[in-house]
């Protein structure tokens, strides 16, 4: 008769035993033991323990940027100023079979801040330069140094101990203040008369962070208001927000001519292309424009509220319209 109630023997090959024991003793080679990755199942009354799926793939570092942390302008990235506050941003994910999730993200920015070899980045959603990053550091302060480019690195470690480092990122320390380079107008209607279609181009010595001009502005065409102030033969013009409730820090322009007989207001648009902000006149809402056919050169005085990518405040030194005197507007 066969033996009743006796469980069948489970044969296990010696190579498999050695492989499992080796894994238990020395781990996976990435700092994690196979003992952490096991699954149990019951087969014919026997409990069988097998190695489960485990994470052997390091996190992916998709990008990083450094951007100023102070001031109102946060759109442009990649530059900081000497002794200026800055954030480090990064995009890090942990994917693939058995992904264990991101454990830590750190930045080695010791090239711009002394001893900052492992600055911690925390998870979240952070938008800068039109890109959304999922990790950001606390505010850091750069050392006082001359303007030049620096490299820095991001290290990410997952919960299984896998690590990845990318040291190919760069940042520029910029110590130079932007300033006025030139101002010009173009005629879109009657020559010498402010009217719809006319433009005013404000050119800086470097690109201005658009958010330092108008909160949330990316440089794309946006509604603004253009105000001409009557002052006999020395009228002036300034740019205000679309609601006509606050002057924007583009600065002010003295026209050196008589272009309006009363304060005059136009709806308009503003857009940025590289180092130039162009204001276009639209429909006039009030006022009394005049035709002033005499050639004159305008004078533009910028605002220090405007900043560059590093957060350097714009110089307020005035700039006279370049070229031969001509009829404006």
XYZ file of C-alpha atoms in Angstrom:
329
model
C 0.000 0.000 0.000
C 1.124 3.583 -0.605
C 1.917 5.734 2.340
C -1.068 7.887 3.237
C -0.555 11.506 4.406
C 3.120 11.633 3.549
C 4.014 14.848 1.733
C 5.975 14.640 -1.502
C 9.607 15.672 -1.404
C 10.615 18.894 -3.124
C 13.899 18.570 -4.944
C 16.064 21.696 -5.052
C 19.199 21.752 -7.151
C 22.497 22.605 -5.502
C 23.289 25.503 -7.939
C 20.017 27.169 -6.995
C 20.738 26.799 -3.270
C 24.196 28.269 -3.740
C 22.822 31.152 -5.810
C 20.205 32.045 -3.215
C 22.648 31.706 -0.322
C 25.146 33.873 -2.192
C 22.510 36.516 -2.728
C 21.558 36.451 0.944
C 25.189 36.803 1.992
C 26.520 39.383 -0.448
C 23.379 41.113 -1.724
C 22.766 42.334 -5.255
C 25.966 44.320 -5.653
C 24.128 47.627 -5.361
C 23.924 47.657 -1.595
C 20.648 45.696 -1.279
C 20.250 42.061 -0.177
C 17.995 39.635 -2.045
C 16.513 38.823 1.360
C 14.490 42.011 0.983
C 12.910 40.806 -2.258
C 11.119 37.476 -1.627
C 7.651 36.137 -2.330
C 5.933 33.169 -0.602
C 3.344 30.823 -2.162
C 1.754 27.497 -1.195
C 2.058 24.500 -3.556
C 0.525 21.153 -2.512
C 0.734 22.069 1.142
C 4.349 23.188 0.833
C 5.381 26.828 1.311
C 7.774 27.847 -1.435
C 9.812 31.028 -1.150
C 11.229 32.523 -4.339
C 13.070 35.696 -5.283
C 10.617 38.458 -6.194
C 11.015 41.197 -8.786
C 13.486 43.811 -7.511
C 14.831 47.221 -8.546
C 18.273 47.251 -10.159
C 17.794 50.419 -12.249
C 19.000 53.799 -10.923
C 16.770 56.892 -11.110
C 16.700 59.011 -14.257
C 17.894 62.638 -14.083
C 16.097 64.373 -16.945
C 17.318 67.920 -16.400
C 18.418 70.602 -13.980
C 18.818 74.360 -13.857
C 19.945 77.032 -11.420
C 17.891 80.236 -11.169
C 17.876 83.291 -8.958
C 15.762 83.083 -5.811
C 15.411 86.789 -5.073
C 13.579 89.623 -6.781
C 10.391 89.554 -8.803
C 11.733 88.058 -12.037
C 11.819 84.257 -12.106
C 11.270 83.434 -15.765
C 14.819 83.391 -17.098
C 17.141 80.730 -15.666
C 20.767 79.630 -15.870
C 22.359 82.733 -14.341
C 22.999 83.957 -10.809
C 24.888 86.936 -9.467
C 27.804 86.997 -7.063
C 26.567 86.773 -3.455
C 23.054 86.321 -4.842
C 20.387 83.879 -3.663
C 19.537 80.975 -5.967
C 17.572 77.735 -6.206
C 18.659 74.448 -7.771
C 15.925 72.672 -9.757
C 15.888 69.111 -11.125
C 13.617 66.594 -12.818
C 14.152 63.095 -11.387
C 12.066 59.919 -11.815
C 12.441 56.240 -10.913
C 10.780 53.963 -13.451
C 11.057 50.460 -14.862
C 10.289 46.987 -13.516
C 10.205 46.862 -9.740
C 10.855 50.603 -9.398
C 11.245 51.403 -5.702
C 10.797 55.185 -5.959
C 13.146 58.123 -5.476
C 14.655 58.324 -1.994
C 16.957 61.354 -2.160
C 18.049 64.026 -4.615
C 21.090 66.195 -3.880
C 23.140 68.764 -5.757
C 26.875 69.367 -5.678
C 27.077 73.130 -6.227
C 30.386 73.658 -4.427
C 31.652 75.542 -7.493
C 29.263 78.409 -6.725
C 28.837 77.965 -2.959
C 31.668 76.859 -0.699
C 31.301 73.318 0.742
C 27.867 72.839 -0.845
C 28.586 69.279 -1.996
C 25.232 67.688 -1.095
C 22.459 70.290 -1.094
C 19.129 68.521 -0.539
C 16.335 68.955 -3.100
C 12.734 68.293 -2.054
C 9.828 67.108 -4.188
C 7.111 69.390 -5.515
C 6.073 71.251 -8.654
C 8.221 74.242 -9.564
C 8.029 76.274 -12.771
C 10.980 78.303 -14.011
C 11.943 79.324 -17.506
C 8.739 77.759 -18.854
C 9.766 74.293 -17.577
C 8.187 72.456 -14.631
C 10.662 70.678 -12.323
C 9.716 68.161 -9.629
C 12.582 68.861 -7.203
C 14.005 72.102 -5.800
C 16.528 73.080 -3.149
C 16.104 75.611 -0.385
C 17.497 79.054 -1.154
C 21.303 79.078 -1.405
C 23.721 82.027 -1.537
C 26.506 82.166 -4.099
C 30.015 83.195 -3.144
C 31.371 86.579 -4.195
C 33.268 85.774 -7.364
C 33.976 87.029 -10.868
C 31.610 86.297 -13.718
C 32.231 82.961 -15.407
C 30.594 79.603 -16.103
C 30.532 76.775 -13.590
C 29.542 73.116 -13.739
C 27.540 71.329 -11.069
C 26.039 67.888 -10.543
C 22.832 66.186 -9.434
C 22.798 62.830 -7.608
C 19.630 60.753 -7.189
C 19.256 57.579 -5.102
C 16.213 55.278 -5.115
C 14.807 53.247 -2.209
C 16.701 50.154 -3.378
C 20.023 51.969 -3.055
C 20.628 52.483 -6.782
C 22.404 55.750 -7.477
C 22.817 58.021 -10.521
C 24.884 61.192 -10.930
C 24.888 63.733 -13.757
C 27.603 66.360 -13.530
C 27.026 67.975 -16.922
C 24.930 70.950 -15.787
C 26.226 74.515 -15.933
C 25.427 77.905 -14.466
C 26.802 81.353 -15.173
C 27.632 83.898 -12.511
C 26.821 87.304 -13.998
C 28.024 90.454 -12.218
C 27.196 92.947 -14.983
C 24.147 95.212 -14.723
C 21.995 95.510 -17.843
C 21.323 98.949 -19.262
C 19.702 100.884 -22.080
C 21.230 100.235 -25.501
C 18.867 102.176 -27.761
C 15.317 103.374 -28.349
C 13.582 103.720 -31.708
C 10.071 104.309 -33.050
C 8.394 103.225 -36.265
C 5.429 104.859 -38.001
C 2.246 102.889 -38.608
C -0.058 105.772 -39.561
C 0.530 109.499 -39.980
C 4.204 110.424 -39.807
C 5.078 112.496 -36.737
C 1.758 111.751 -35.032
C 1.158 109.069 -32.347
C -1.526 106.740 -33.685
C -2.500 103.097 -34.047
C 0.222 100.947 -35.584
C 3.149 102.994 -34.281
C 5.782 101.142 -32.243
C 8.416 101.993 -29.639
C 11.362 99.578 -29.343
C 13.292 99.516 -26.046
C 16.634 97.727 -26.548
C 18.698 96.622 -23.535
C 22.340 95.552 -23.360
C 21.182 92.027 -22.412
C 17.892 90.175 -22.171
C 15.654 91.375 -19.366
C 13.680 88.850 -17.332
C 10.112 89.537 -18.554
C 8.654 88.741 -15.130
C 10.604 91.644 -13.662
C 8.578 93.885 -15.979
C 5.168 92.262 -15.468
C 4.333 89.369 -13.129
C 3.675 86.164 -15.054
C 4.838 87.620 -18.373
C 6.872 85.294 -20.594
C 7.678 87.841 -23.280
C 4.734 86.882 -25.502
C 2.432 89.634 -26.762
C 0.390 90.991 -23.865
C -2.066 93.859 -23.414
C -0.706 97.110 -21.988
C -1.572 100.819 -21.901
C 0.553 103.627 -23.370
C 0.306 107.058 -21.770
C 1.513 110.288 -23.400
C 1.900 113.165 -20.952
C 1.483 116.701 -22.307
C 4.324 119.069 -21.404
C 4.464 121.768 -24.072
C 7.463 120.935 -26.302
C 8.782 118.233 -23.990
C 6.071 115.550 -23.939
C 6.832 112.142 -22.471
C 5.556 108.593 -22.798
C 5.320 105.691 -20.329
C 4.033 102.112 -20.379
C 1.309 101.000 -17.953
C -0.383 97.654 -17.393
C -3.444 96.568 -19.362
C -5.799 97.826 -16.652
C -4.082 101.237 -16.736
C -3.671 101.018 -12.957
C 0.121 100.762 -12.520
C 3.155 101.936 -14.463
C 5.421 99.135 -15.675
C 9.184 99.343 -15.013
C 10.115 99.910 -18.636
C 11.105 103.408 -17.640
C 10.132 106.751 -19.145
C 10.830 108.467 -22.443
C 11.227 112.202 -23.005
C 10.149 112.943 -26.593
C 11.740 116.404 -26.963
C 8.744 117.527 -28.986
C 5.054 118.441 -28.885
C 3.148 115.279 -29.832
C -0.055 115.774 -27.775
C -2.044 118.833 -26.684
C -3.538 116.949 -23.719
C -2.677 113.773 -21.841
C -3.383 110.927 -24.273
C -3.990 107.221 -23.663
C -3.730 104.309 -26.097
C -4.474 100.637 -25.638
C -1.568 98.591 -26.872
C 0.498 95.423 -26.768
C 3.993 94.596 -25.547
C 6.268 91.735 -26.539
C 9.888 90.749 -26.007
C 12.300 89.402 -28.592
C 15.803 88.802 -27.287
C 17.134 92.024 -25.799
C 14.311 94.231 -27.155
C 10.869 94.997 -25.745
C 8.543 96.403 -28.408
C 5.429 98.389 -27.534
C 2.736 98.778 -30.207
C 0.020 101.435 -30.099
C -3.565 100.365 -30.637
C -6.833 102.228 -30.224
C -6.750 105.660 -28.584
C -9.130 105.881 -25.623
C -8.660 109.551 -24.730
C -6.536 112.607 -25.501
C -5.502 114.837 -28.379
C -2.535 113.751 -30.541
C -0.667 116.310 -32.607
C 1.446 115.986 -35.715
C 5.015 117.034 -34.960
C 7.046 116.852 -38.178
C 10.318 118.157 -36.733
C 13.239 115.736 -36.411
C 14.175 115.060 -32.801
C 15.993 112.424 -30.721
C 14.147 110.862 -27.797
C 15.798 110.130 -24.443
C 14.977 106.937 -22.526
C 15.610 106.447 -18.797
C 15.194 102.773 -17.770
C 13.891 101.517 -14.416
C 16.093 99.717 -11.868
C 13.183 97.351 -11.136
C 13.912 95.563 -14.411
C 16.477 92.791 -13.884
C 18.451 90.351 -15.992
C 18.449 86.559 -15.602
C 20.905 86.751 -12.703
C 18.878 89.358 -10.829
C 21.141 92.323 -11.546
C 19.141 95.565 -11.465
C 19.059 97.596 -14.659
C 21.165 100.743 -14.768
C 19.099 103.946 -14.779
C 21.546 105.812 -17.008
C 19.655 107.533 -19.804
C 20.096 106.644 -23.449
C 19.518 109.032 -26.362
C 18.003 107.629 -29.546
C 20.834 106.607 -31.863
C 21.299 107.640 -35.468
C 20.519 110.848 -37.328
C 17.653 112.893 -35.911
C 14.375 111.876 -37.513
C 10.645 112.360 -37.198
C 9.331 109.992 -34.541
C 6.095 108.044 -34.788
